[in-house]
């Protein structure tokens, strides 16, 4: 049904109806991101522009975390949180504007991987620069978490290629996803518990990587029989039967 709203032009009404027909985002940050990018729907701004902004902001945040000092750590945490939020804007703009592309999707995933790996690697470097003593070198802990995250992103890309986006959907509760834990990063730096956070990441990321490996193996085995059946050679008897029809 068309609803005429006084003071809104026909083009604006069509835009509002088109957007209303798109499924509502599950998470709170994605809903806010869609509201913010809606005015950009019919402009020259593309999702790749927002992905680039997300990448630059995230790299800047990771670089701040690599410096010693309380101020640098908090600035880095805020930039990482901002980058994490901007990460939702490119996808929402792509959905409501139809400006999606395979290259843009890969660019988005690659940016996610680069920023997350740099986050833990630079966090370890920052702790080392402060001269804090830990049982295991913080740079090594950062490298372990970073490599595990890189493996997770790679396998999630492979799972998505086989099972679609539904195969990589994150756990969801009360409008939040697993990755939203990064919004708590400013609390980590404000409370000066970065070493504990890094230790937890160096343990949790490899464990989660093992779970993703098992998930990838399960999905690969499940889809392989269908693929083999599709590509199976047709016997001469069956081919003759098909030709006679």
PDB file of C-alpha atoms in Angstrom:
ATOM      1  CA  UNK A   1       0.000   0.000   0.000  1.00  0.00           C
ATOM      2  CA  UNK A   2       1.225   3.490  -0.853  1.00  0.00           C
ATOM      3  CA  UNK A   3       1.116   6.042   1.934  1.00  0.00           C
ATOM      4  CA  UNK A   4       1.332   9.705   0.924  1.00  0.00           C
ATOM      5  CA  UNK A   5       3.336  11.690   3.438  1.00  0.00           C
ATOM      6  CA  UNK A   6       2.956  15.491   3.201  1.00  0.00           C
ATOM      7  CA  UNK A   7       6.168  17.326   2.404  1.00  0.00           C
ATOM      8  CA  UNK A   8       7.937  14.264   0.930  1.00  0.00           C
ATOM      9  CA  UNK A   9       8.577  14.142  -2.810  1.00  0.00           C
ATOM     10  CA  UNK A  10       7.718  11.180  -5.019  1.00  0.00           C
ATOM     11  CA  UNK A  11      11.377  10.184  -5.317  1.00  0.00           C
ATOM     12  CA  UNK A  12      11.796  10.282  -1.538  1.00  0.00           C
ATOM     13  CA  UNK A  13       8.642   8.177  -1.099  1.00  0.00           C
ATOM     14  CA  UNK A  14       9.966   5.547  -3.529  1.00  0.00           C
ATOM     15  CA  UNK A  15      13.307   5.510  -1.693  1.00  0.00           C
ATOM     16  CA  UNK A  16      11.588   5.001   1.658  1.00  0.00           C
ATOM     17  CA  UNK A  17       9.438   2.166   0.301  1.00  0.00           C
ATOM     18  CA  UNK A  18      12.411   0.453  -1.380  1.00  0.00           C
ATOM     19  CA  UNK A  19      14.398   0.535   1.863  1.00  0.00           C
ATOM     20  CA  UNK A  20      11.400  -0.643   3.877  1.00  0.00           C
ATOM     21  CA  UNK A  21      11.193  -3.748   1.692  1.00  0.00           C
ATOM     22  CA  UNK A  22      14.755  -4.770   2.622  1.00  0.00           C
ATOM     23  CA  UNK A  23      15.003  -7.025   5.659  1.00  0.00           C
ATOM     24  CA  UNK A  24      15.793  -5.231   8.903  1.00  0.00           C
ATOM     25  CA  UNK A  25      19.330  -5.752  10.287  1.00  0.00           C
ATOM     26  CA  UNK A  26      19.588  -8.106  13.253  1.00  0.00           C
ATOM     27  CA  UNK A  27      22.068  -6.097  15.328  1.00  0.00           C
ATOM     28  CA  UNK A  28      21.776  -2.664  16.922  1.00  0.00           C
ATOM     29  CA  UNK A  29      24.942  -1.308  15.323  1.00  0.00           C
ATOM     30  CA  UNK A  30      23.847  -2.456  11.860  1.00  0.00           C
ATOM     31  CA  UNK A  31      20.480  -0.747  12.329  1.00  0.00           C
ATOM     32  CA  UNK A  32      22.211   2.498  13.288  1.00  0.00           C
ATOM     33  CA  UNK A  33      24.585   2.114  10.345  1.00  0.00           C
ATOM     34  CA  UNK A  34      21.683   1.718   7.905  1.00  0.00           C
ATOM     35  CA  UNK A  35      20.003   4.839   9.281  1.00  0.00           C
ATOM     36  CA  UNK A  36      23.226   6.832   8.855  1.00  0.00           C
ATOM     37  CA  UNK A  37      23.961   5.702   5.287  1.00  0.00           C
ATOM     38  CA  UNK A  38      20.405   5.972   3.954  1.00  0.00           C
ATOM     39  CA  UNK A  39      21.008   9.574   2.740  1.00  0.00           C
ATOM     40  CA  UNK A  40      23.976   8.211   0.710  1.00  0.00           C
ATOM     41  CA  UNK A  41      21.810   5.734  -1.201  1.00  0.00           C
ATOM     42  CA  UNK A  42      21.565   7.781  -4.412  1.00  0.00           C
ATOM     43  CA  UNK A  43      24.913   9.575  -4.181  1.00  0.00           C
ATOM     44  CA  UNK A  44      28.307   8.815  -5.706  1.00  0.00           C
ATOM     45  CA  UNK A  45      29.495   7.349  -2.405  1.00  0.00           C
ATOM     46  CA  UNK A  46      30.060   3.610  -2.806  1.00  0.00           C
ATOM     47  CA  UNK A  47      30.448   0.816  -0.231  1.00  0.00           C
ATOM     48  CA  UNK A  48      34.136   0.589  -1.197  1.00  0.00           C
ATOM     49  CA  UNK A  49      34.612   4.196  -0.055  1.00  0.00           C
ATOM     50  CA  UNK A  50      33.289   3.238   3.379  1.00  0.00           C
ATOM     51  CA  UNK A  51      35.404   0.078   3.442  1.00  0.00           C
ATOM     52  CA  UNK A  52      38.479   2.207   2.765  1.00  0.00           C
ATOM     53  CA  UNK A  53      37.488   4.541   5.613  1.00  0.00           C
ATOM     54  CA  UNK A  54      37.081   1.509   7.870  1.00  0.00           C
ATOM     55  CA  UNK A  55      40.509   0.186   6.823  1.00  0.00           C
ATOM     56  CA  UNK A  56      42.311   3.505   7.364  1.00  0.00           C
ATOM     57  CA  UNK A  57      40.641   4.035  10.753  1.00  0.00           C
ATOM     58  CA  UNK A  58      41.455   0.510  11.893  1.00  0.00           C
ATOM     59  CA  UNK A  59      45.088   0.672  10.793  1.00  0.00           C
ATOM     60  CA  UNK A  60      45.445   4.021  12.592  1.00  0.00           C
ATOM     61  CA  UNK A  61      43.961   2.488  15.736  1.00  0.00           C
ATOM     62  CA  UNK A  62      46.308  -0.487  15.607  1.00  0.00           C
ATOM     63  CA  UNK A  63      49.278   1.854  15.091  1.00  0.00           C
ATOM     64  CA  UNK A  64      48.273   3.801  18.210  1.00  0.00           C
ATOM     65  CA  UNK A  65      48.138   0.587  20.235  1.00  0.00           C
ATOM     66  CA  UNK A  66      51.719  -0.187  19.194  1.00  0.00           C
ATOM     67  CA  UNK A  67      52.945   2.959  20.998  1.00  0.00           C
ATOM     68  CA  UNK A  68      53.712   3.061  24.681  1.00  0.00           C
ATOM     69  CA  UNK A  69      51.603   5.259  26.899  1.00  0.00           C
ATOM     70  CA  UNK A  70      48.128   5.324  28.407  1.00  0.00           C
ATOM     71  CA  UNK A  71      46.888   8.007  26.002  1.00  0.00           C
ATOM     72  CA  UNK A  72      48.028   6.140  22.899  1.00  0.00           C
ATOM     73  CA  UNK A  73      46.329   2.944  24.064  1.00  0.00           C
ATOM     74  CA  UNK A  74      43.003   4.661  24.681  1.00  0.00           C
ATOM     75  CA  UNK A  75      43.145   6.555  21.386  1.00  0.00           C
ATOM     76  CA  UNK A  76      43.841   3.279  19.602  1.00  0.00           C
ATOM     77  CA  UNK A  77      40.936   1.552  21.340  1.00  0.00           C
ATOM     78  CA  UNK A  78      38.513   4.310  20.340  1.00  0.00           C
ATOM     79  CA  UNK A  79      39.674   4.180  16.726  1.00  0.00           C
ATOM     80  CA  UNK A  80      39.272   0.396  16.651  1.00  0.00           C
ATOM     81  CA  UNK A  81      35.717   0.729  17.993  1.00  0.00           C
ATOM     82  CA  UNK A  82      34.948   3.390  15.368  1.00  0.00           C
ATOM     83  CA  UNK A  83      36.425   1.167  12.655  1.00  0.00           C
ATOM     84  CA  UNK A  84      34.350  -1.772  13.866  1.00  0.00           C
ATOM     85  CA  UNK A  85      31.190   0.311  13.566  1.00  0.00           C
ATOM     86  CA  UNK A  86      32.097   1.674  10.122  1.00  0.00           C
ATOM     87  CA  UNK A  87      32.481  -1.945   9.036  1.00  0.00           C
ATOM     88  CA  UNK A  88      28.670  -2.204   9.124  1.00  0.00           C
ATOM     89  CA  UNK A  89      28.079   0.878   6.979  1.00  0.00           C
ATOM     90  CA  UNK A  90      29.541  -0.495   3.746  1.00  0.00           C
ATOM     91  CA  UNK A  91      27.373  -3.602   3.846  1.00  0.00           C
ATOM     92  CA  UNK A  92      24.224  -1.648   4.664  1.00  0.00           C
ATOM     93  CA  UNK A  93      24.879   0.837   1.857  1.00  0.00           C
ATOM     94  CA  UNK A  94      25.406  -2.056  -0.549  1.00  0.00           C
ATOM     95  CA  UNK A  95      22.080  -3.608   0.459  1.00  0.00           C
ATOM     96  CA  UNK A  96      19.911  -0.514   0.150  1.00  0.00           C
ATOM     97  CA  UNK A  97      21.602   0.889  -2.970  1.00  0.00           C
ATOM     98  CA  UNK A  98      22.249  -2.294  -4.931  1.00  0.00           C
ATOM     99  CA  UNK A  99      25.930  -1.337  -5.264  1.00  0.00           C
ATOM    100  CA  UNK A 100      27.211  -4.727  -4.168  1.00  0.00           C
ATOM    101  CA  UNK A 101      29.969  -6.575  -6.011  1.00  0.00           C
ATOM    102  CA  UNK A 102      32.169  -9.634  -5.573  1.00  0.00           C
ATOM    103  CA  UNK A 103      35.284  -7.448  -5.486  1.00  0.00           C
ATOM    104  CA  UNK A 104      33.748  -5.205  -2.855  1.00  0.00           C
ATOM    105  CA  UNK A 105      32.825  -8.207  -0.722  1.00  0.00           C
ATOM    106  CA  UNK A 106      36.375  -9.571  -0.924  1.00  0.00           C
ATOM    107  CA  UNK A 107      37.771  -6.098  -0.144  1.00  0.00           C
ATOM    108  CA  UNK A 108      35.557  -5.953   2.945  1.00  0.00           C
ATOM    109  CA  UNK A 109      36.672  -9.386   4.184  1.00  0.00           C
ATOM    110  CA  UNK A 110      40.334  -8.621   3.492  1.00  0.00           C
ATOM    111  CA  UNK A 111      40.066  -5.349   5.424  1.00  0.00           C
ATOM    112  CA  UNK A 112      38.472  -7.175   8.352  1.00  0.00           C
ATOM    113  CA  UNK A 113      41.329  -9.676   8.411  1.00  0.00           C
ATOM    114  CA  UNK A 114      44.087  -7.052   8.135  1.00  0.00           C
ATOM    115  CA  UNK A 115      42.677  -4.909  10.931  1.00  0.00           C
ATOM    116  CA  UNK A 116      42.039  -7.785  13.326  1.00  0.00           C
ATOM    117  CA  UNK A 117      45.501  -9.281  12.784  1.00  0.00           C
ATOM    118  CA  UNK A 118      47.135  -5.860  13.244  1.00  0.00           C
ATOM    119  CA  UNK A 119      45.055  -5.252  16.370  1.00  0.00           C
ATOM    120  CA  UNK A 120      46.608  -8.162  18.267  1.00  0.00           C
ATOM    121  CA  UNK A 121      50.083  -7.825  16.755  1.00  0.00           C
ATOM    122  CA  UNK A 122      50.275  -4.102  17.608  1.00  0.00           C
ATOM    123  CA  UNK A 123      48.777  -4.683  21.031  1.00  0.00           C
ATOM    124  CA  UNK A 124      51.611  -7.093  21.767  1.00  0.00           C
ATOM    125  CA  UNK A 125      54.147  -4.592  20.446  1.00  0.00           C
ATOM    126  CA  UNK A 126      52.666  -1.865  22.638  1.00  0.00           C
ATOM    127  CA  UNK A 127      52.923  -3.991  25.778  1.00  0.00           C
ATOM    128  CA  UNK A 128      56.522  -4.859  24.900  1.00  0.00           C
ATOM    129  CA  UNK A 129      57.325  -1.161  24.371  1.00  0.00           C
ATOM    130  CA  UNK A 130      56.091  -0.448  27.900  1.00  0.00           C
ATOM    131  CA  UNK A 131      58.642  -2.937  29.242  1.00  0.00           C
ATOM    132  CA  UNK A 132      56.076  -5.072  31.029  1.00  0.00           C
ATOM    133  CA  UNK A 133      57.342  -8.494  32.044  1.00  0.00           C
ATOM    134  CA  UNK A 134      55.218 -11.467  31.057  1.00  0.00           C
ATOM    135  CA  UNK A 135      55.855 -15.209  31.158  1.00  0.00           C
ATOM    136  CA  UNK A 136      55.494 -15.294  27.379  1.00  0.00           C
ATOM    137  CA  UNK A 137      56.700 -12.420  25.224  1.00  0.00           C
ATOM    138  CA  UNK A 138      53.731 -10.153  24.381  1.00  0.00           C
ATOM    139  CA  UNK A 139      54.861  -9.927  20.760  1.00  0.00           C
ATOM    140  CA  UNK A 140      54.636 -13.735  20.547  1.00  0.00           C
ATOM    141  CA  UNK A 141      51.172 -13.712  22.118  1.00  0.00           C
ATOM    142  CA  UNK A 142      50.076 -11.069  19.622  1.00  0.00           C
ATOM    143  CA  UNK A 143      51.494 -13.116  16.758  1.00  0.00           C
ATOM    144  CA  UNK A 144      49.685 -16.267  17.943  1.00  0.00           C
ATOM    145  CA  UNK A 145      46.354 -14.455  18.175  1.00  0.00           C
ATOM    146  CA  UNK A 146      46.948 -12.708  14.854  1.00  0.00           C
ATOM    147  CA  UNK A 147      47.818 -15.900  12.952  1.00  0.00           C
ATOM    148  CA  UNK A 148      44.794 -17.676  14.450  1.00  0.00           C
ATOM    149  CA  UNK A 149      42.516 -14.819  13.393  1.00  0.00           C
ATOM    150  CA  UNK A 150      43.982 -14.852   9.876  1.00  0.00           C
ATOM    151  CA  UNK A 151      43.269 -18.595   9.645  1.00  0.00           C
ATOM    152  CA  UNK A 152      39.718 -18.033  10.904  1.00  0.00           C
ATOM    153  CA  UNK A 153      39.036 -15.402   8.236  1.00  0.00           C
ATOM    154  CA  UNK A 154      40.486 -17.611   5.492  1.00  0.00           C
ATOM    155  CA  UNK A 155      38.386 -20.617   6.488  1.00  0.00           C
ATOM    156  CA  UNK A 156      35.250 -18.484   6.846  1.00  0.00           C
ATOM    157  CA  UNK A 157      35.788 -17.290   3.273  1.00  0.00           C
ATOM    158  CA  UNK A 158      36.070 -20.911   2.135  1.00  0.00           C
ATOM    159  CA  UNK A 159      32.939 -21.891   4.084  1.00  0.00           C
ATOM    160  CA  UNK A 160      31.020 -18.984   2.558  1.00  0.00           C
ATOM    161  CA  UNK A 161      32.124 -20.062  -0.923  1.00  0.00           C
ATOM    162  CA  UNK A 162      30.713 -23.551  -0.269  1.00  0.00           C
ATOM    163  CA  UNK A 163      27.685 -22.929   1.956  1.00  0.00           C
ATOM    164  CA  UNK A 164      26.864 -19.261   1.349  1.00  0.00           C
ATOM    165  CA  UNK A 165      26.667 -16.458   3.919  1.00  0.00           C
ATOM    166  CA  UNK A 166      24.341 -18.512   6.120  1.00  0.00           C
ATOM    167  CA  UNK A 167      27.263 -20.845   6.778  1.00  0.00           C
ATOM    168  CA  UNK A 168      29.322 -18.054   8.375  1.00  0.00           C
ATOM    169  CA  UNK A 169      26.585 -16.326  10.358  1.00  0.00           C
ATOM    170  CA  UNK A 170      27.823 -15.380  13.827  1.00  0.00           C
ATOM    171  CA  UNK A 171      26.215 -16.215  17.144  1.00  0.00           C
ATOM    172  CA  UNK A 172      23.497 -13.703  17.989  1.00  0.00           C
ATOM    173  CA  UNK A 173      21.905 -12.613  21.269  1.00  0.00           C
ATOM    174  CA  UNK A 174      19.788  -9.584  22.190  1.00  0.00           C
ATOM    175  CA  UNK A 175      20.897  -7.584  19.158  1.00  0.00           C
ATOM    176  CA  UNK A 176      24.609  -8.345  19.501  1.00  0.00           C
ATOM    177  CA  UNK A 177      26.998 -10.647  17.620  1.00  0.00           C
ATOM    178  CA  UNK A 178      30.241 -12.291  18.714  1.00  0.00           C
ATOM    179  CA  UNK A 179      32.430  -9.645  17.069  1.00  0.00           C
ATOM    180  CA  UNK A 180      30.718  -6.906  19.100  1.00  0.00           C
ATOM    181  CA  UNK A 181      32.987  -7.812  22.012  1.00  0.00           C
ATOM    182  CA  UNK A 182      35.467  -5.367  20.433  1.00  0.00           C
ATOM    183  CA  UNK A 183      33.196  -2.528  21.578  1.00  0.00           C
ATOM    184  CA  UNK A 184      34.506  -3.292  25.080  1.00  0.00           C
ATOM    185  CA  UNK A 185      38.109  -2.556  24.047  1.00  0.00           C
ATOM    186  CA  UNK A 186      38.096   1.000  25.530  1.00  0.00           C
ATOM    187  CA  UNK A 187      37.271  -0.544  28.911  1.00  0.00           C
ATOM    188  CA  UNK A 188      40.290  -2.815  28.529  1.00  0.00           C
ATOM    189  CA  UNK A 189      42.627   0.104  27.926  1.00  0.00           C
ATOM    190  CA  UNK A 190      41.004   2.384  30.514  1.00  0.00           C
ATOM    191  CA  UNK A 191      41.327  -0.295  33.198  1.00  0.00           C
ATOM    192  CA  UNK A 192      44.870  -1.031  31.976  1.00  0.00           C
ATOM    193  CA  UNK A 193      44.263  -4.774  31.638  1.00  0.00           C
ATOM    194  CA  UNK A 194      45.608  -5.054  28.090  1.00  0.00           C
ATOM    195  CA  UNK A 195      48.077  -7.857  28.984  1.00  0.00           C
ATOM    196  CA  UNK A 196      45.255 -10.002  30.390  1.00  0.00           C
ATOM    197  CA  UNK A 197      43.153  -9.301  27.294  1.00  0.00           C
ATOM    198  CA  UNK A 198      46.035 -10.328  25.038  1.00  0.00           C
ATOM    199  CA  UNK A 199      46.599 -13.560  26.980  1.00  0.00           C
ATOM    200  CA  UNK A 200      42.890 -14.377  26.666  1.00  0.00           C
ATOM    201  CA  UNK A 201      43.020 -13.634  22.927  1.00  0.00           C
ATOM    202  CA  UNK A 202      46.115 -15.808  22.419  1.00  0.00           C
ATOM    203  CA  UNK A 203      44.223 -18.718  23.990  1.00  0.00           C
ATOM    204  CA  UNK A 204      40.711 -18.039  22.719  1.00  0.00           C
ATOM    205  CA  UNK A 205      41.591 -17.283  19.080  1.00  0.00           C
ATOM    206  CA  UNK A 206      43.434 -20.600  18.465  1.00  0.00           C
ATOM    207  CA  UNK A 207      40.625 -22.538  20.179  1.00  0.00           C
ATOM    208  CA  UNK A 208      38.050 -20.802  17.999  1.00  0.00           C
ATOM    209  CA  UNK A 209      40.231 -21.496  14.960  1.00  0.00           C
ATOM    210  CA  UNK A 210      40.113 -25.209  15.804  1.00  0.00           C
ATOM    211  CA  UNK A 211      36.317 -25.012  15.971  1.00  0.00           C
ATOM    212  CA  UNK A 212      36.198 -23.275  12.556  1.00  0.00           C
ATOM    213  CA  UNK A 213      38.531 -25.950  11.122  1.00  0.00           C
ATOM    214  CA  UNK A 214      36.141 -28.659  12.352  1.00  0.00           C
ATOM    215  CA  UNK A 215      33.179 -26.726  10.925  1.00  0.00           C
ATOM    216  CA  UNK A 216      34.930 -26.351   7.567  1.00  0.00           C
ATOM    217  CA  UNK A 217      35.740 -30.079   7.502  1.00  0.00           C
ATOM    218  CA  UNK A 218      32.116 -30.942   8.338  1.00  0.00           C
ATOM    219  CA  UNK A 219      30.692 -28.681   5.614  1.00  0.00           C
ATOM    220  CA  UNK A 220      33.221 -29.926   3.058  1.00  0.00           C
ATOM    221  CA  UNK A 221      32.286 -33.561   3.718  1.00  0.00           C
ATOM    222  CA  UNK A 222      28.592 -32.727   3.567  1.00  0.00           C
ATOM    223  CA  UNK A 223      28.811 -30.986   0.196  1.00  0.00           C
ATOM    224  CA  UNK A 224      31.335 -33.349  -1.436  1.00  0.00           C
ATOM    225  CA  UNK A 225      28.904 -36.229  -2.172  1.00  0.00           C
ATOM    226  CA  UNK A 226      26.511 -33.859  -3.978  1.00  0.00           C
ATOM    227  CA  UNK A 227      29.375 -32.460  -6.018  1.00  0.00           C
ATOM    228  CA  UNK A 228      30.634 -35.930  -6.900  1.00  0.00           C
ATOM    229  CA  UNK A 229      27.146 -37.045  -7.879  1.00  0.00           C
ATOM    230  CA  UNK A 230      26.776 -34.056 -10.175  1.00  0.00           C
ATOM    231  CA  UNK A 231      30.096 -34.687 -11.874  1.00  0.00           C
ATOM    232  CA  UNK A 232      29.772 -38.483 -12.018  1.00  0.00           C
ATOM    233  CA  UNK A 233      30.182 -39.943 -15.531  1.00  0.00           C
ATOM    234  CA  UNK A 234      27.048 -41.258 -17.230  1.00  0.00           C
ATOM    235  CA  UNK A 235      27.165 -44.917 -18.201  1.00  0.00           C
ATOM    236  CA  UNK A 236      26.716 -45.795 -21.900  1.00  0.00           C
ATOM    237  CA  UNK A 237      23.446 -47.588 -21.091  1.00  0.00           C
ATOM    238  CA  UNK A 238      22.032 -44.566 -19.300  1.00  0.00           C
ATOM    239  CA  UNK A 239      23.179 -42.242 -22.099  1.00  0.00           C
ATOM    240  CA  UNK A 240      21.472 -44.460 -24.703  1.00  0.00           C
ATOM    241  CA  UNK A 241      18.312 -44.411 -22.632  1.00  0.00           C
ATOM    242  CA  UNK A 242      18.389 -40.607 -22.472  1.00  0.00           C
ATOM    243  CA  UNK A 243      18.969 -40.334 -26.239  1.00  0.00           C
ATOM    244  CA  UNK A 244      15.938 -42.501 -26.943  1.00  0.00           C
ATOM    245  CA  UNK A 245      13.608 -40.147 -25.034  1.00  0.00           C
TER     246      UNK A 245
END
